[in-house]
Short mmCIF file of C-alpha atoms in Angstrom, two decimals:
data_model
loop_
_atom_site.label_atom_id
_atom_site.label_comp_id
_atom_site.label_asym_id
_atom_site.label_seq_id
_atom_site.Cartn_x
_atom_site.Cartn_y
_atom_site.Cartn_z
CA UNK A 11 -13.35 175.62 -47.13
CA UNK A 12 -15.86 176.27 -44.60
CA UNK A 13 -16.69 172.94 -43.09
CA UNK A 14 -15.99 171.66 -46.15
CA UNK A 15 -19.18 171.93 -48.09
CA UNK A 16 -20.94 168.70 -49.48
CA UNK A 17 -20.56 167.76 -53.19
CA UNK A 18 -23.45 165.54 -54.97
CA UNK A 19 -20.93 162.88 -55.79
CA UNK A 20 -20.74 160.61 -52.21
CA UNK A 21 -17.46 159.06 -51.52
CA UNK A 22 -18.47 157.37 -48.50
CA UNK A 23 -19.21 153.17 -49.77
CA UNK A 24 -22.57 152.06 -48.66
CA UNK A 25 -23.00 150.59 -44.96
CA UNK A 26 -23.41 146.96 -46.39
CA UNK A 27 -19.38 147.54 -47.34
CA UNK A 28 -18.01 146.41 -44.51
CA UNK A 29 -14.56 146.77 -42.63
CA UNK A 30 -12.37 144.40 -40.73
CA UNK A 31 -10.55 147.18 -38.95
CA UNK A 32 -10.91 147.02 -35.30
CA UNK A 33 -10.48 150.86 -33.95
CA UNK A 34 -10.23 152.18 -30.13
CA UNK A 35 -10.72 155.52 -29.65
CA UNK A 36 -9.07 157.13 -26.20
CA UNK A 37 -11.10 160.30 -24.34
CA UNK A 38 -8.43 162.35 -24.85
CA UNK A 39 -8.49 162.68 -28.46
CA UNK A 40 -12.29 163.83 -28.20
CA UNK A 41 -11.53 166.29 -25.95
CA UNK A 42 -8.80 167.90 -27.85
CA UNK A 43 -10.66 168.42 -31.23
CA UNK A 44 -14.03 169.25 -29.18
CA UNK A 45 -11.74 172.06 -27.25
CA UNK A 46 -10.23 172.74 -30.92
CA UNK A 47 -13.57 173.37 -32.33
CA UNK A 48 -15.14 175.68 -29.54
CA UNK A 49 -11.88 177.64 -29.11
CA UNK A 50 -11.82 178.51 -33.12
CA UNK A 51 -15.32 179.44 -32.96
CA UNK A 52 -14.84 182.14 -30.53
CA UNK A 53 -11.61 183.33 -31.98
CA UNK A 54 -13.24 183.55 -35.54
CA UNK A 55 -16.77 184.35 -34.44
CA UNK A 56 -17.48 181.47 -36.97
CA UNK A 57 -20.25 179.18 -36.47
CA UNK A 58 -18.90 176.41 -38.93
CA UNK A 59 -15.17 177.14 -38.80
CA UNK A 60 -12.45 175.01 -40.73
CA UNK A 61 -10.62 172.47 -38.31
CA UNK A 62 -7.57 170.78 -38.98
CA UNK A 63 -5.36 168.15 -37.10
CA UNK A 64 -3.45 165.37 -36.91
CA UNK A 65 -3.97 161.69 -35.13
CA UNK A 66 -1.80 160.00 -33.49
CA UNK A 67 -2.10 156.33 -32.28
CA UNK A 68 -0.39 153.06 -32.49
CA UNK A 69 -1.49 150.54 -35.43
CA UNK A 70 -0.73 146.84 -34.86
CA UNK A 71 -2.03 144.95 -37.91
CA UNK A 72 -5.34 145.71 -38.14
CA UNK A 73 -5.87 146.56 -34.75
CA UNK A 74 -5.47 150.81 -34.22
CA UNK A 75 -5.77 152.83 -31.60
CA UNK A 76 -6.04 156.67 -31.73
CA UNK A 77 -4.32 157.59 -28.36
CA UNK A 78 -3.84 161.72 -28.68
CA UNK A 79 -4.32 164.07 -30.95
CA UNK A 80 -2.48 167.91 -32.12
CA UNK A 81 -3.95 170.56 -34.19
CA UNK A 82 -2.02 172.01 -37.57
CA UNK A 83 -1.49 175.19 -38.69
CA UNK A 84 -2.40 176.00 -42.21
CA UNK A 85 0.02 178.58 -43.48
CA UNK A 86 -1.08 178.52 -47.28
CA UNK A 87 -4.99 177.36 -48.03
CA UNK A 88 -6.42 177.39 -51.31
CA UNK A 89 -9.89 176.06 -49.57
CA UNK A 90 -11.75 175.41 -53.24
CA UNK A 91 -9.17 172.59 -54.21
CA UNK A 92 -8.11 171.26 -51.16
CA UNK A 93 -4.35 172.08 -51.22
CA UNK A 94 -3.04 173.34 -47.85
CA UNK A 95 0.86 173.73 -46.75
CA UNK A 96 1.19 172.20 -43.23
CA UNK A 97 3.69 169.92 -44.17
CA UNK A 98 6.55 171.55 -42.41
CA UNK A 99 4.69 172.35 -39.00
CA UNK A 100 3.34 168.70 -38.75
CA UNK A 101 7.04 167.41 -39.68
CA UNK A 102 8.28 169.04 -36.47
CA UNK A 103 5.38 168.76 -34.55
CA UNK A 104 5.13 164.98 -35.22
CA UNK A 105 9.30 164.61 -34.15
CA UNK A 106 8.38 166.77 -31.26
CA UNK A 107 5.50 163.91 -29.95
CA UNK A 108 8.11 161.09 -30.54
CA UNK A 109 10.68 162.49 -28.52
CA UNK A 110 8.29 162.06 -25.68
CA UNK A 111 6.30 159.40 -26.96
CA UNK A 112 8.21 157.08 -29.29
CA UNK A 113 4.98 154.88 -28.94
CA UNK A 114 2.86 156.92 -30.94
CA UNK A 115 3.02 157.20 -34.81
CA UNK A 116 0.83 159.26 -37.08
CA UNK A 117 -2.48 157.54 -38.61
CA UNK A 118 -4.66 159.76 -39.78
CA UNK A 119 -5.87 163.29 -39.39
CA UNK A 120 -9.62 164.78 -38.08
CA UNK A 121 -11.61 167.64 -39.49
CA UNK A 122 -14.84 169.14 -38.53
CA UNK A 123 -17.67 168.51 -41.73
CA UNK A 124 -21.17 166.46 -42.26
CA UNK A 125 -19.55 163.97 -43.89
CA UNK A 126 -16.58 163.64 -46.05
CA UNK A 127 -16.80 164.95 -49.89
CA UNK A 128 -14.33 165.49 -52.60
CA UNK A 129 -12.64 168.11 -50.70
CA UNK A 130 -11.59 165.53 -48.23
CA UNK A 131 -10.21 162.95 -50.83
CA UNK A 132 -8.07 166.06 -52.08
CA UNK A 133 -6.64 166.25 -48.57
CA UNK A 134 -6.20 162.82 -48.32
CA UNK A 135 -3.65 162.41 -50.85
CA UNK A 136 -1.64 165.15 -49.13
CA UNK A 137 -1.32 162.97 -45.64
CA UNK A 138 -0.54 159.88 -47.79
CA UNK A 139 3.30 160.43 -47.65
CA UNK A 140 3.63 160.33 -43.82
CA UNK A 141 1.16 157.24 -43.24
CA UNK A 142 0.14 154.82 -46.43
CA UNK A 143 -3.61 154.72 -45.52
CA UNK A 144 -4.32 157.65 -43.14
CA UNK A 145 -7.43 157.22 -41.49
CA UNK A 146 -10.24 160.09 -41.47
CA UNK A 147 -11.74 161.39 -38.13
CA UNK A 148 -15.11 163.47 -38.72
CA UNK A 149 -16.47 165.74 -35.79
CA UNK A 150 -20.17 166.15 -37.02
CA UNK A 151 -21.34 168.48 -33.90
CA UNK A 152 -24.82 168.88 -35.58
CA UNK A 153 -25.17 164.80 -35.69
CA UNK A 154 -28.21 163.56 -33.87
CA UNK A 155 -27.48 161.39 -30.94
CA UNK A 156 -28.23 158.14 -30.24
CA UNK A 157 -30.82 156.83 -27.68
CA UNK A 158 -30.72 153.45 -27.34
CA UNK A 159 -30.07 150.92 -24.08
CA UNK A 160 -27.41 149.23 -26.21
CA UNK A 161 -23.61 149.90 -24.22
CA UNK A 162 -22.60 149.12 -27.61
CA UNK A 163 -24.05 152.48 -29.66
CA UNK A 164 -21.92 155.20 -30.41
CA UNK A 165 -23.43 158.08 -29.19
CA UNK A 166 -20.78 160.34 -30.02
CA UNK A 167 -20.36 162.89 -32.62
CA UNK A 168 -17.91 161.48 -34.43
CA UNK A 169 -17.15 159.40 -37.23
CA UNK A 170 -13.95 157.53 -38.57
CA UNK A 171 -13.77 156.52 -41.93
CA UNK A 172 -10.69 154.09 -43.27
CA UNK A 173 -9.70 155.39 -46.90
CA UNK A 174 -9.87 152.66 -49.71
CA UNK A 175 -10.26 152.25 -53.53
CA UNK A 176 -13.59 151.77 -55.71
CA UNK A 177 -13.25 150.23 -59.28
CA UNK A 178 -16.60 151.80 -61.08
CA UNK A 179 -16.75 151.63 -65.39
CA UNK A 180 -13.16 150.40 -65.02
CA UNK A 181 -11.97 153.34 -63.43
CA UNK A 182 -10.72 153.70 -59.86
CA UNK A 183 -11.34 157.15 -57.33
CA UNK A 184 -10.45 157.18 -53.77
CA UNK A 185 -13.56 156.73 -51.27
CA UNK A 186 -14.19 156.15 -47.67
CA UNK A 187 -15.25 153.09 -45.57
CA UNK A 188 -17.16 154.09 -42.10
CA UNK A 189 -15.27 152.02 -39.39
CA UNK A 190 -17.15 151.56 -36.00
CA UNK A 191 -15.29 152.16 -33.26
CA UNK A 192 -15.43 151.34 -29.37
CA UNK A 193 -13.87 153.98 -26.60
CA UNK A 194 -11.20 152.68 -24.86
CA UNK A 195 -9.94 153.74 -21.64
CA UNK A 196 -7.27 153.00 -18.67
CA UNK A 197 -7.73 153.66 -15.50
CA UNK A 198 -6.00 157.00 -14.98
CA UNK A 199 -7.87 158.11 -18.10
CA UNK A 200 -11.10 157.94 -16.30
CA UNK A 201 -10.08 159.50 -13.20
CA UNK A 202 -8.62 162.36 -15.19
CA UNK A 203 -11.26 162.40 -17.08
CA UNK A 204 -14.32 162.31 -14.25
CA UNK A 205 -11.69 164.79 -12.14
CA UNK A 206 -12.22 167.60 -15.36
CA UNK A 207 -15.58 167.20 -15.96
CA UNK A 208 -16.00 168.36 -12.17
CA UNK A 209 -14.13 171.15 -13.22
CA UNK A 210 -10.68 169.98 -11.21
CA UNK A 211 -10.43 171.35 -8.14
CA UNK A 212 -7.75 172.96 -6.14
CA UNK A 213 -6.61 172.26 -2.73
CA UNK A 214 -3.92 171.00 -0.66
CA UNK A 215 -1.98 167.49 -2.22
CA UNK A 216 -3.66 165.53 0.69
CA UNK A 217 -6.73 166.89 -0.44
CA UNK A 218 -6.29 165.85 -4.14
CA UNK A 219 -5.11 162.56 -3.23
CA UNK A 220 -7.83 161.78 -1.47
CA UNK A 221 -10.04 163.07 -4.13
CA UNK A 222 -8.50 160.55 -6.83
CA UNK A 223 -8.95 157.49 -4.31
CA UNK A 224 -12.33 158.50 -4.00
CA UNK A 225 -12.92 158.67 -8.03
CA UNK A 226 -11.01 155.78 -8.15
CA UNK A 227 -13.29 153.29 -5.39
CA UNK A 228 -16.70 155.20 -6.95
CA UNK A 229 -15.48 153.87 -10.18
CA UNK A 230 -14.86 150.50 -9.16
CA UNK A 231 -18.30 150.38 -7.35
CA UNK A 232 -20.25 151.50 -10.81
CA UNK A 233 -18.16 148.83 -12.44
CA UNK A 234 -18.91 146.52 -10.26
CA UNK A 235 -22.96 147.21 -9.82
CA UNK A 236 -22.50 146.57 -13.78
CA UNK A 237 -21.17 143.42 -12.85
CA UNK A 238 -24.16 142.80 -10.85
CA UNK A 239 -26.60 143.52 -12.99
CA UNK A 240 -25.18 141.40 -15.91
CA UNK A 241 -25.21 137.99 -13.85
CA UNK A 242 -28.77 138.90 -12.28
CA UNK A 243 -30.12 139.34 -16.26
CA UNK A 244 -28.54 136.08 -17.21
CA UNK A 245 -30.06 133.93 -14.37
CA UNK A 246 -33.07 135.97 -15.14
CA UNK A 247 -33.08 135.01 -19.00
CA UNK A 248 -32.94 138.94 -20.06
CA UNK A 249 -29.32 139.10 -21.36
CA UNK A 250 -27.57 136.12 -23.22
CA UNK A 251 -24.52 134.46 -21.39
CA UNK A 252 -21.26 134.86 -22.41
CA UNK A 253 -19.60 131.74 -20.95
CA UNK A 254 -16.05 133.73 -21.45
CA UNK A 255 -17.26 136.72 -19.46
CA UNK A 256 -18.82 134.38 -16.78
CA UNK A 257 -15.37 132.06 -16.54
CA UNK A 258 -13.63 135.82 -16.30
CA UNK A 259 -15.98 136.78 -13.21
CA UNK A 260 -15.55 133.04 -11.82
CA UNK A 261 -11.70 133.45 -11.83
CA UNK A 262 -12.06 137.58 -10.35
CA UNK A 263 -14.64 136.21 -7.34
CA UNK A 264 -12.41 133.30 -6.39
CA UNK A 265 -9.11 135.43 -6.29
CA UNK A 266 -10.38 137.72 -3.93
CA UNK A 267 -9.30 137.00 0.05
CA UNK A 268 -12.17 135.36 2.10
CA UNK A 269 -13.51 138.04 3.72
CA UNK A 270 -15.02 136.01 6.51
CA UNK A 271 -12.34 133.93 7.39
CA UNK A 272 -11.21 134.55 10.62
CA UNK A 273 -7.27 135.56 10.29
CA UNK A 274 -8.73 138.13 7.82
CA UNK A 275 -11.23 139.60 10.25
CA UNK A 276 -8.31 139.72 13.11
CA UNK A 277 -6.18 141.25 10.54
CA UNK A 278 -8.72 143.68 9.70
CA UNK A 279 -9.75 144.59 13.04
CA UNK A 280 -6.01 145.46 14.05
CA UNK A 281 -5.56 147.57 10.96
CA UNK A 282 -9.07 149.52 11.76
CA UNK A 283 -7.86 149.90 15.35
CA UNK A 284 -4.39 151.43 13.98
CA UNK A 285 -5.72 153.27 12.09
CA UNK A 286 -8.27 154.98 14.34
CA UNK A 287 -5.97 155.34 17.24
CA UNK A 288 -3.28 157.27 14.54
CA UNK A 289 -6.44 159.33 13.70
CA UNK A 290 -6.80 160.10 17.78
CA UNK A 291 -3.30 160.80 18.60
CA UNK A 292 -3.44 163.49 15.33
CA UNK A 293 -6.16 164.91 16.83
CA UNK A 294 -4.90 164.98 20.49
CA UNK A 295 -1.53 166.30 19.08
CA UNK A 296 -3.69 169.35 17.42
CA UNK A 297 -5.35 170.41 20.21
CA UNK A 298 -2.65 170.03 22.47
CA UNK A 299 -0.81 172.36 20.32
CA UNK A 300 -3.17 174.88 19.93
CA UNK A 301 -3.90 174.70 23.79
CA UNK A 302 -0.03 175.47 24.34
CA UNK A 303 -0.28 178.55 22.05
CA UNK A 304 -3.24 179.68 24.39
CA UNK A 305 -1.26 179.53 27.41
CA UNK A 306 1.88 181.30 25.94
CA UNK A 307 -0.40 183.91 24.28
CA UNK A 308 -2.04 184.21 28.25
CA UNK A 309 1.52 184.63 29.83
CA UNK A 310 2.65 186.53 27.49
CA UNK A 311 0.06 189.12 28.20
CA UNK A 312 -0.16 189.09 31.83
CA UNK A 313 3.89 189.42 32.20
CA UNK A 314 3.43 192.36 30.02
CA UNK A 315 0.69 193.54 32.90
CA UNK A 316 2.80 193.12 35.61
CA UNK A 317 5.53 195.27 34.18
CA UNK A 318 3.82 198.00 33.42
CA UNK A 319 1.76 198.27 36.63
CA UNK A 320 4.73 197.86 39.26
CA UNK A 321 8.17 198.97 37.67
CA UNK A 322 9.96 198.44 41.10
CA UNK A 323 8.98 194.70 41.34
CA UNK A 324 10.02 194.58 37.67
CA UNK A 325 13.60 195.60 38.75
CA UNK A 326 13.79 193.59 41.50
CA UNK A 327 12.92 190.74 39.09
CA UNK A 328 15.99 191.97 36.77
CA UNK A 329 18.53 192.12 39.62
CA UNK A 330 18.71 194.82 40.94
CA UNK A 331 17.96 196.16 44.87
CA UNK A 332 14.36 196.53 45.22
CA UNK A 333 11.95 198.48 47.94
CA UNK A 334 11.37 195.41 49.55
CA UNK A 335 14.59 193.84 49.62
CA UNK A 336 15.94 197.21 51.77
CA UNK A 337 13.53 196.21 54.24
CA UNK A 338 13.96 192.76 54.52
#
């Protein structure tokens, strides 16, 4: 089943069909199945490799979120009709997630393919005994991208479909509905995220911490030049106003702490001073340090001089009766 080749008979409804499901999709399930798909190339030298894995997510109502993702291993495949046997490893693999996340339930499953074809309904009804409408998450690396200004296009190579039922000539086949879907993503998500795609790093722990507070206040200036830019294109007429996003910014701007109030800029004065004199006494510390090793080493070396240039005066240091002692 080699990417699952396309059938003449489309199962995927036409886009004026619709779906009220309202899907989130997390970073880390793209990176998984986009690490899934590399890593299988390689080890297959395959160019269009078969893919397999499960989702897992939370579903509340309508509302679903695909949080994390982990691949299955096929033991039996009969590729031409769709039956595979991963039942067993996604049994224990799936018990294994909740044990650690009791959160997270399975909702679907992801694949790598143009589109989904027959082959894919076939495989559907084999995931319909762990979740009652699995949902269908297509990595289409070959899909052209997007280019648009809209922050609302998915420019991503993937595609979810929700599974449903067609009645055609009084007789009903599985299809697919495409679902649109928006990226969702917390905070620590998008440090970890910005953090790999700079390839990590590796350092001291001060050096990492101040490496994710740096991530962290870059992020929150982007976010908030995006901020910036919204308002000026509404007072300039170029974006339409959003009176629940404006009330939202109204309430964020006057939470914040007068920054020109005077108690604040006393406060913050004191703290910068603290703050700079802990940085001086570190650094007078340091080289105070480093100026006692320089005398020990110097001692060290000229005592060592001394006793092996005048062995009487080194006795006469150690005790004992000396040259100039008999004299004197």
């Amino acid at each position: 089943m080699s990417a699952m080749d396309t059938d003449e008979i489309s199962v995927v409804l036409p886009p004026t069909t619709t779906s009220g499901l309202s899907l989130s999709l997390h970073p880390l399930p793209i990176l998984n199945i986009s690490e899934h798909l590399t890593r299988t190339k390689l080890q297959k030298n395959s160019p269009d490799p078969f893919v397999l894995g499960a989702l897992l997510g939370t579903q509340n109502g309508r509302e679903v979120e695909i949080v994390n993702t982990f691949e299955l291993m096929v033991v039996d495949m009969d590729t031409e009709q769709g039956n595979l046997d991963f039942h067993e490893f996604l049994v224990s693999r799936r018990d294994q997630y909740k044990q650690v996340f009791p959160s997270l339930e399975f909702i679907g499953w992801y694949t790598v393919a143009p589109r989904p074809t027959l082959k894919h309904t076939a495989l559907h009804e084999q995931f319909t005994r762990y979740c009652s409408t699995p949902l269908l998450l297509i990595l289409q690396p070959n899909l052209a991208m997007v280019s648009s200004s809209d922050v609302n296009a998915q420019t991503l190579p993937f595609k979810a479909y929700e599974p449903t039922i067609e009645l055609r000539d009084r007789k009903s086949r599985s299809v697919y509905l495409e679902v649109p879907y928006t990226v969702e993503t917390g905070e620590a998500e998008r440090i970890a995220v910005d953090w790999t795609a700079r390839g990590g790093g590796s350092g001291t722990s001060l050096e990492s911490h101040l490496q994710t507070q740096r991530s962290a206040v870059k992020m929150l200036h982007e976010r908030i030049l995006v901020l910036i830019k919204y308002v000026a294109d509404v007072i300039a007429g170029q974006a339409r106003p959003d009176h629940s996003i404006l009330r939202s910014l109204a309430a964020l701007v006057a939470s914040l702490p007068a920054s020109e109030n005077k108690y604040f800029r006393q406060e913050f004065d004191t703290e910068y001073e603290d703050v700079q004199l802990t940085a001086f006494l570190s650094s007078l510390t340091k080289s105070t340090n480093i100026l006692n090793d320089l005398v020990d080493k110097h001692l060290l070396l000229t005592a060592g001089r001394d006793e092996r240039g005048n062995p009487r005066r080194r006795m006469g240091r150690q005790g004992a009766p000396g040259d100039w002692d008999r004299f004197h």
